mmCIF file of C-alpha atoms (C1' of nucleotides) in Angstrom:
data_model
loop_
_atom_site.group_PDB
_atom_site.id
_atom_site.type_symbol
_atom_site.label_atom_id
_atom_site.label_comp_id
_atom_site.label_asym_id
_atom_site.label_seq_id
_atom_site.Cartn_x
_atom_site.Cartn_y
_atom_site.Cartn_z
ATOM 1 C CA UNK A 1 56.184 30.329 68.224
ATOM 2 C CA UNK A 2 59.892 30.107 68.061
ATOM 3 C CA UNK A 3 61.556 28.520 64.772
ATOM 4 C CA UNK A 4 61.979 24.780 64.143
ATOM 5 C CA UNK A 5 63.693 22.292 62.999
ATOM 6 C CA UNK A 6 62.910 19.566 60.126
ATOM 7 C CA UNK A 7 64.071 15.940 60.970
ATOM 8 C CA UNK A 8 67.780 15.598 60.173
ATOM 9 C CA UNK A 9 69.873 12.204 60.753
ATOM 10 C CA UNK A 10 72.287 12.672 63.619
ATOM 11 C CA UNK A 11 75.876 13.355 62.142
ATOM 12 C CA UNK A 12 77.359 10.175 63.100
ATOM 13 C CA UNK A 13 74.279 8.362 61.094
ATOM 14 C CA UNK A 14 75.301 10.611 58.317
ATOM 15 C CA UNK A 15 76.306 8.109 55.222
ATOM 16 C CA UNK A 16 78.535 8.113 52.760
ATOM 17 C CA UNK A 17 77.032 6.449 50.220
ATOM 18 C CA UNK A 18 73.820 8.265 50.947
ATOM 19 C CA UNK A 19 75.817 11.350 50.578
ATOM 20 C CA UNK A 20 77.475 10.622 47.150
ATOM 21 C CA UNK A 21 74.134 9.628 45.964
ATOM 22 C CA UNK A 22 72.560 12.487 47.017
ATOM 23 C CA UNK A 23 75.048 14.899 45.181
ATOM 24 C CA UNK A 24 74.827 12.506 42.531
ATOM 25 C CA UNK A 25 72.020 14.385 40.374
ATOM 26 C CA UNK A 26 72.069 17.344 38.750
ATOM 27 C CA UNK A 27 69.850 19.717 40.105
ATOM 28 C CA UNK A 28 70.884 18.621 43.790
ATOM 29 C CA UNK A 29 74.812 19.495 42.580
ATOM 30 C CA UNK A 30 73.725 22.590 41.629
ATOM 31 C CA UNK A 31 72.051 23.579 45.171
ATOM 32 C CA UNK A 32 75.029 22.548 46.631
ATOM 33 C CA UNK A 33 77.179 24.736 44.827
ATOM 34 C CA UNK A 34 74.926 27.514 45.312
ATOM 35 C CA UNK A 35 74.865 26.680 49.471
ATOM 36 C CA UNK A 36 78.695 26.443 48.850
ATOM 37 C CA UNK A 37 78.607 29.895 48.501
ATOM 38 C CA UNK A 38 77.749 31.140 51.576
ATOM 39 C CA UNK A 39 75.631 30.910 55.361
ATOM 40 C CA UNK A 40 71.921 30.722 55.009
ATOM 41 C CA UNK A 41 69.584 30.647 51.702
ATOM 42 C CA UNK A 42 65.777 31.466 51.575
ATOM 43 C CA UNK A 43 64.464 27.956 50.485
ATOM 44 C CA UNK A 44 63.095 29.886 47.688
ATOM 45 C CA UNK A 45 61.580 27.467 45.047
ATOM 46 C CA UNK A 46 60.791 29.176 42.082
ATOM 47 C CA UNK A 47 64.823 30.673 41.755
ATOM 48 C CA UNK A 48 68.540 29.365 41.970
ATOM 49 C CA UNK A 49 68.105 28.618 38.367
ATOM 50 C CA UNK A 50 65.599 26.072 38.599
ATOM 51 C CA UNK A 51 62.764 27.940 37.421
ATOM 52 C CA UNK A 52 62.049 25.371 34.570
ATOM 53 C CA UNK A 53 61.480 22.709 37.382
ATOM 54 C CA UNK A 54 57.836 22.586 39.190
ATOM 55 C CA UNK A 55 58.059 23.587 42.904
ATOM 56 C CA UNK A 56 57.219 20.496 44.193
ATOM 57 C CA UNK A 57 60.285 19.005 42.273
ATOM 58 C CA UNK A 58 62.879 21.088 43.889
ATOM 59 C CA UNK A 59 61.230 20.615 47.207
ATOM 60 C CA UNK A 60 61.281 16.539 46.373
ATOM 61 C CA UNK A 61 65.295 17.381 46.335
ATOM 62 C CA UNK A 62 65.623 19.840 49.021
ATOM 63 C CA UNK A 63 64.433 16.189 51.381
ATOM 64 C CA UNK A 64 67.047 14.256 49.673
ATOM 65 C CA UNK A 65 69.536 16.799 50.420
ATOM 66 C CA UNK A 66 68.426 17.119 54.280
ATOM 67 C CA UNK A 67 67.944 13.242 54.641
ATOM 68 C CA UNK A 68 71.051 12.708 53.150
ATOM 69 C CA UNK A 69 72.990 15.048 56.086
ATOM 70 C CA UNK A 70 73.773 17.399 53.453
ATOM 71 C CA UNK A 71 71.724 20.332 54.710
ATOM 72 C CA UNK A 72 69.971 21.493 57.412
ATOM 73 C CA UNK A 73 66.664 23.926 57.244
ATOM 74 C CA UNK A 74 65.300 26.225 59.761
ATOM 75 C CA UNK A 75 60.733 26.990 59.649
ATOM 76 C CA UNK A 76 60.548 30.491 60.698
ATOM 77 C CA UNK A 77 56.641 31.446 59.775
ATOM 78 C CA UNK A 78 56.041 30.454 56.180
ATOM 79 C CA UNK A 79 59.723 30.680 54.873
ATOM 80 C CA UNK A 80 62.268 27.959 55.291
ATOM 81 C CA UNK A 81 66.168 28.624 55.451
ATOM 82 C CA UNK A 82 68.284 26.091 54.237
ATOM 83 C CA UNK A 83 72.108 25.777 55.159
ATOM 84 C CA UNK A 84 74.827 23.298 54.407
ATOM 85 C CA UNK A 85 75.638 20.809 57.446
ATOM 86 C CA UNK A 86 79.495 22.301 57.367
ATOM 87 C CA UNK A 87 80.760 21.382 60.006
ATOM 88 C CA UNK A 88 78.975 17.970 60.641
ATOM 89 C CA UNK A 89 80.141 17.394 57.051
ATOM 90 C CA UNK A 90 83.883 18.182 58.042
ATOM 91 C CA UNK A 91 83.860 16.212 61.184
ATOM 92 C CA UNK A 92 82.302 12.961 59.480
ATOM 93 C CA UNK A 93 84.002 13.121 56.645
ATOM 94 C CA UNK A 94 86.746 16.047 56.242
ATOM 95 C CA UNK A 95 87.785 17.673 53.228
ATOM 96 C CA UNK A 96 85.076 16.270 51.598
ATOM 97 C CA UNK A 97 83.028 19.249 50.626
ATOM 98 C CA UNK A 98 86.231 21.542 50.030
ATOM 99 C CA UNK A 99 87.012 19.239 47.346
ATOM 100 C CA UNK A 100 83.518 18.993 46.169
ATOM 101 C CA UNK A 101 83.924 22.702 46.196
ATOM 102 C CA UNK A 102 87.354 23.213 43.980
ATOM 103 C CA UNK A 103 85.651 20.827 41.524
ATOM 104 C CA UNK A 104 83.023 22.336 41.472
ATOM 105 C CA UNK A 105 84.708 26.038 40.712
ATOM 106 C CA UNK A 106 86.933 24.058 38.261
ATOM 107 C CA UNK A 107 84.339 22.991 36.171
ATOM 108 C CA UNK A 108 82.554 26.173 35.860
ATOM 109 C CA UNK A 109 79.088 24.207 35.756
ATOM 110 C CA UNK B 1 99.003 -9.362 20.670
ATOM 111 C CA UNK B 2 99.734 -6.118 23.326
ATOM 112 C CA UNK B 3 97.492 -5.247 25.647
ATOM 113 C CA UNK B 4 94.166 -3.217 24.960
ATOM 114 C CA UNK B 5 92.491 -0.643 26.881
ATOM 115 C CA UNK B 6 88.956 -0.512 27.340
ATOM 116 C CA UNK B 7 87.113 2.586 26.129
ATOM 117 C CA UNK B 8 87.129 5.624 28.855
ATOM 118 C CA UNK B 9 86.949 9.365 28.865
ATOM 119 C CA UNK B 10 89.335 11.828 28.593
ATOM 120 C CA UNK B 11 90.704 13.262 31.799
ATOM 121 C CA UNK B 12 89.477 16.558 30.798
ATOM 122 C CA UNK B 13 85.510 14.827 30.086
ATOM 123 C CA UNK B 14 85.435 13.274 33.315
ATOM 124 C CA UNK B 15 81.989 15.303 35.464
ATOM 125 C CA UNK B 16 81.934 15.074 38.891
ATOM 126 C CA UNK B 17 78.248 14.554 38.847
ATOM 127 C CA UNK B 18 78.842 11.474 36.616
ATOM 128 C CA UNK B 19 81.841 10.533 39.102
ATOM 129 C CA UNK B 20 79.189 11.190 42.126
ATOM 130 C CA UNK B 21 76.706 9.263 40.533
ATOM 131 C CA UNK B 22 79.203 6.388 39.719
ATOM 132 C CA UNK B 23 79.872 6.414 43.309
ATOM 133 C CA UNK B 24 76.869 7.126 44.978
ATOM 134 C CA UNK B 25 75.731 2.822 45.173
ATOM 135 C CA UNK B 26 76.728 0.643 47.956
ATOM 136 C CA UNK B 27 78.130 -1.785 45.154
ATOM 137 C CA UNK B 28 80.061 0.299 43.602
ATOM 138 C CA UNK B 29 81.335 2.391 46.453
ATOM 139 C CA UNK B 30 82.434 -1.072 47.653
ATOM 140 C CA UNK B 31 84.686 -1.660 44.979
ATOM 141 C CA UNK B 32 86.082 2.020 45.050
ATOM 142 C CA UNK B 33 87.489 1.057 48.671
ATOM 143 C CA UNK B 34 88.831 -1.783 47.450
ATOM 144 C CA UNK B 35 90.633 0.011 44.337
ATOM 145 C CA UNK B 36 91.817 2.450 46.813
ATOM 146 C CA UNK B 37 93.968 -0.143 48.524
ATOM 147 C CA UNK B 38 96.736 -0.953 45.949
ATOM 148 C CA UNK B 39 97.598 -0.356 42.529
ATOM 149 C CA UNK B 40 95.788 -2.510 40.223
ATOM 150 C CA UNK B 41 93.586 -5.436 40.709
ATOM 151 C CA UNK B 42 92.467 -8.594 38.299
ATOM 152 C CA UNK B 43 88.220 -8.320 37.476
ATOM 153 C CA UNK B 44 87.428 -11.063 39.686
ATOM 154 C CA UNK B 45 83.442 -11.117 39.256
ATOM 155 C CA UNK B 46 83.537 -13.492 41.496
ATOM 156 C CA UNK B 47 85.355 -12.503 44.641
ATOM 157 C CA UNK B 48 86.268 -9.316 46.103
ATOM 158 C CA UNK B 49 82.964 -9.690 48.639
ATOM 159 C CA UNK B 50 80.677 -9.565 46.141
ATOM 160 C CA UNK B 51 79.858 -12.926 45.531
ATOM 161 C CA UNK B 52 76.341 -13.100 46.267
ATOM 162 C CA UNK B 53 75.920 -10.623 42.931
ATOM 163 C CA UNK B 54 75.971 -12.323 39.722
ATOM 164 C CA UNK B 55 78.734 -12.075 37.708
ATOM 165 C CA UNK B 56 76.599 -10.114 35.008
ATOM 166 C CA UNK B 57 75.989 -7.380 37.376
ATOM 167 C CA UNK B 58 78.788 -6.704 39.061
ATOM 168 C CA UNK B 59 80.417 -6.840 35.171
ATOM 169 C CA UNK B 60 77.584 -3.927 34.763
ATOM 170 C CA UNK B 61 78.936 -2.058 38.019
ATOM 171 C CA UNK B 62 82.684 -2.355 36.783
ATOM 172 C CA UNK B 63 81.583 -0.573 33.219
ATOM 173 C CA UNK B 64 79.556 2.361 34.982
ATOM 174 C CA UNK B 65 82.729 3.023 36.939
ATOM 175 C CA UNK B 66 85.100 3.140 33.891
ATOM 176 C CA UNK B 67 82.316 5.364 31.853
ATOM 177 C CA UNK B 68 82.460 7.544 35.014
ATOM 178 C CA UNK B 69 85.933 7.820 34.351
ATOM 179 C CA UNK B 70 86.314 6.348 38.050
ATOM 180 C CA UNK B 71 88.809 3.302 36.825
ATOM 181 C CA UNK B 72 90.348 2.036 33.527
ATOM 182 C CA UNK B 73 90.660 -1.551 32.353
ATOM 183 C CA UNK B 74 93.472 -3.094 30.606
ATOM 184 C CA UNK B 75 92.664 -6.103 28.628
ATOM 185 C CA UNK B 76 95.452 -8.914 28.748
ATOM 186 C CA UNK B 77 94.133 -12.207 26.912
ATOM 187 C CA UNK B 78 91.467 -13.536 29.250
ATOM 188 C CA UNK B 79 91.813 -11.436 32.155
ATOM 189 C CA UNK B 80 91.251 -7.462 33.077
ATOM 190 C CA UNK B 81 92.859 -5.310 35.379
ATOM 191 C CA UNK B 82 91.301 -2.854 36.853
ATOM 192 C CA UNK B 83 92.890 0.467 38.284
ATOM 193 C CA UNK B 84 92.068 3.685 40.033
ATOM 194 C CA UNK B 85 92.415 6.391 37.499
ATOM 195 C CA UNK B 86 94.104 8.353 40.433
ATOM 196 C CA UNK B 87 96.425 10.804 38.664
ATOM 197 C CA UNK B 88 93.425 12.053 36.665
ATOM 198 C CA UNK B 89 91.128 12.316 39.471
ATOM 199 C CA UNK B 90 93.788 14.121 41.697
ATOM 200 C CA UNK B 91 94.180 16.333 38.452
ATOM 201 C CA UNK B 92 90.733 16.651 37.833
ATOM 202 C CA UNK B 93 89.111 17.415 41.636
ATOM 203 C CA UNK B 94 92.252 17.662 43.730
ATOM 204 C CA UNK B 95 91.606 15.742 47.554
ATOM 205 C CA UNK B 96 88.207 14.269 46.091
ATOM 206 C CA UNK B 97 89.584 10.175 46.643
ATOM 207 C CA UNK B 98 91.911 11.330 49.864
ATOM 208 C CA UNK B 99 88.523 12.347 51.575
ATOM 209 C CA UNK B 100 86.527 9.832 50.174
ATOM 210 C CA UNK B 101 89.612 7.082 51.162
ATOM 211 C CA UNK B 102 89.490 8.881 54.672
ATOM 212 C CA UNK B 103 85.571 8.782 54.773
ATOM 213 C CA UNK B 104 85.286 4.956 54.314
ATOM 214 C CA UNK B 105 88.066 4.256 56.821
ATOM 215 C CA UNK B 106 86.031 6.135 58.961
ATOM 216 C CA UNK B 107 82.890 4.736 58.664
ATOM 217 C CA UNK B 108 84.730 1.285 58.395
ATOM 218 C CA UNK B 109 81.608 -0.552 56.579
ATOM 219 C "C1'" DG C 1 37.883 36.398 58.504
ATOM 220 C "C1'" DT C 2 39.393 36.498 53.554
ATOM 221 C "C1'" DG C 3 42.491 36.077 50.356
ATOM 222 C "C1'" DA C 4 47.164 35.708 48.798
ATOM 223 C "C1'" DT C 5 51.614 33.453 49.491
ATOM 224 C "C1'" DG C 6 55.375 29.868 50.442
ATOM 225 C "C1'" DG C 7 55.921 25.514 50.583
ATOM 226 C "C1'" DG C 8 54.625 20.411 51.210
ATOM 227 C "C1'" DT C 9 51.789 16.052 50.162
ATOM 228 C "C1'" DG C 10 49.978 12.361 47.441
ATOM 229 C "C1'" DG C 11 48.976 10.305 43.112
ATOM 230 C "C1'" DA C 12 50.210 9.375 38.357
ATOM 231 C "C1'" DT C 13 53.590 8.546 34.914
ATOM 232 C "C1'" DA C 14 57.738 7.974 32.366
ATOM 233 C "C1'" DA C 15 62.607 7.175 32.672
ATOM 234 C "C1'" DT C 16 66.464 5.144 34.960
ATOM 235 C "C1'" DT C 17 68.509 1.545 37.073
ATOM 236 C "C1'" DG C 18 69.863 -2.861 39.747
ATOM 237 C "C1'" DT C 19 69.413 -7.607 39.285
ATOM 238 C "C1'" DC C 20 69.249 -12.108 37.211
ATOM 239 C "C1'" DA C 21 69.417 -15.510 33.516
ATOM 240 C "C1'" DA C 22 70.792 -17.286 29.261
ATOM 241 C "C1'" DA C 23 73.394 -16.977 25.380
ATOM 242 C "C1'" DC C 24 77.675 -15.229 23.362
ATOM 243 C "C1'" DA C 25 82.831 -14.189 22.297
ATOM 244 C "C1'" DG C 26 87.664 -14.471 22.953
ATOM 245 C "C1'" DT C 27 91.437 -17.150 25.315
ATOM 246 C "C1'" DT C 28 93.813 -20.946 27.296
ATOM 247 C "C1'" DG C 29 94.918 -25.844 27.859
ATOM 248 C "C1'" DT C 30 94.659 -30.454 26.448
ATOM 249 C "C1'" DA D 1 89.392 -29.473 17.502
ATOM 250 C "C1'" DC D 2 87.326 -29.462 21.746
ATOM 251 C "C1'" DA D 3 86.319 -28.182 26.296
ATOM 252 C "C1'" DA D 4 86.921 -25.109 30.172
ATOM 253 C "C1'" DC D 5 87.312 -20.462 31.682
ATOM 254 C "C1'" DT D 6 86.489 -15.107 31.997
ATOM 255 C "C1'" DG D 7 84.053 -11.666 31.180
ATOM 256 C "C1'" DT D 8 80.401 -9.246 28.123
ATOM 257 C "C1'" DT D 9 75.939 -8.643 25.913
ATOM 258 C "C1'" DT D 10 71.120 -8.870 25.565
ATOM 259 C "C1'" DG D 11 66.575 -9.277 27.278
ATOM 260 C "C1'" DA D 12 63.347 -9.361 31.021
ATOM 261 C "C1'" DC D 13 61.652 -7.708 35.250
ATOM 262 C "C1'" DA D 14 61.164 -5.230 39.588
ATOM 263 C "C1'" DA D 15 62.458 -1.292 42.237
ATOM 264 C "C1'" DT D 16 63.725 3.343 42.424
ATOM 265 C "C1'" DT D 17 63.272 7.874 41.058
ATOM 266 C "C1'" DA D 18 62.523 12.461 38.611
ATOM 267 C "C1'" DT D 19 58.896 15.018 37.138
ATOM 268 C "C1'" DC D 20 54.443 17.099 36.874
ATOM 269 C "C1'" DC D 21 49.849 18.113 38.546
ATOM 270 C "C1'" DA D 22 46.145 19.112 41.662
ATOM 271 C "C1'" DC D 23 45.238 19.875 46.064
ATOM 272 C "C1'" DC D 24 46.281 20.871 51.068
ATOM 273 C "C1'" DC D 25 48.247 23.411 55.218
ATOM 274 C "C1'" DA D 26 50.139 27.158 57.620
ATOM 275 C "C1'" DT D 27 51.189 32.008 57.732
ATOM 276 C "C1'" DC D 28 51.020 36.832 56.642
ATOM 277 C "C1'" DA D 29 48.582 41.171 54.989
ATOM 278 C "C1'" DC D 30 44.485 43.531 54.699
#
DNA sequence: GTGATGGGTGGATAATTGTCAAACAGTTGT
DNA sequence: ACAACTGTTTGACAATTATCCACCCATCAC
């Protein structure tokens, strides 16, 4: 069975104001700045730091992030591999996440 | 009597999450793109497009935005006037309003 | 197939939050 | 002093949401 994809919005239905909320929490700034980092990230639920959260919490904002735009994730077998929407993220809205990103280096979170 | 400022954080206490947060309603978002036309504005509860809020809330919106650190109030008898904090914000995540300015021309809501 | 593993689902619950309404406080004008 | 005006505060209430828990579903290893 070849990989899939879960349900995404299109990138011109992707919102601004659904964005900004999204990012707007704690724990879902932090995945960002970890998927800020680099291509493709194991879904991986117990680590990135969140170990004192249950599972099923990070997964509840793993589908904010996606539903927001913010990310995209790829099934292969039983692991999922999440990615930042980059460049749907620049076209919609550009320098966005670069500035996200500097602010996010700057405050050393 | 002089003018008074309402209470606000420090530049250097402003968190993007908090600013993200701040941001992250259709309300309040609303007002941002207003702010980000001109320099400073009078409170107006009742206008700027909001008037099918009461005044109580969108007073509430207005004070979430300043405790982001998003805007500052200056209190002159009667009346407030409310500004971007822009030079902080620029300081503080550098390109963070020119995106978002650029976002909601874009999405033109 | 059996069991272990990675992750999601649904319910329950507590905390947060958006909204309104009514009462309040300071300011201006008469 | 009194009334009108502007915005805030407080309380109430409904909606949203963050979290945990117990269970479920699919996949991989044996």
């Amino acid at each position: 069975m070849p990989d899939e994809w879960l349900p995404q919005p299109a990138t011109e239905d992707i919102r601004l104001v659904r964005v900004l909320h999204a990012l707007g929490d704690p724990v879902r700034l932090q995945l960002l700045s970890v998927y800020l980092k680099g291509q493709e990230f194991a879904c991986d639920l117990g680590g990135l730091g969140l170990d004192h959260l249950h599972k099923s919490t990070v997964s509840h904002h793993m589908k904010v992030l996606r539903e927001a735009g913010v990310t995209s994730t790829r099934v292969s077998g039983r692991n999922r591999f999440v990615q930042l929407r980059r460049a749907d993220l620049d076209k919609r809205f550009p320098g966005l996440l670069d500035a996200l990103l500097r602010g996010l280096e700057g405050e050393a979170s």
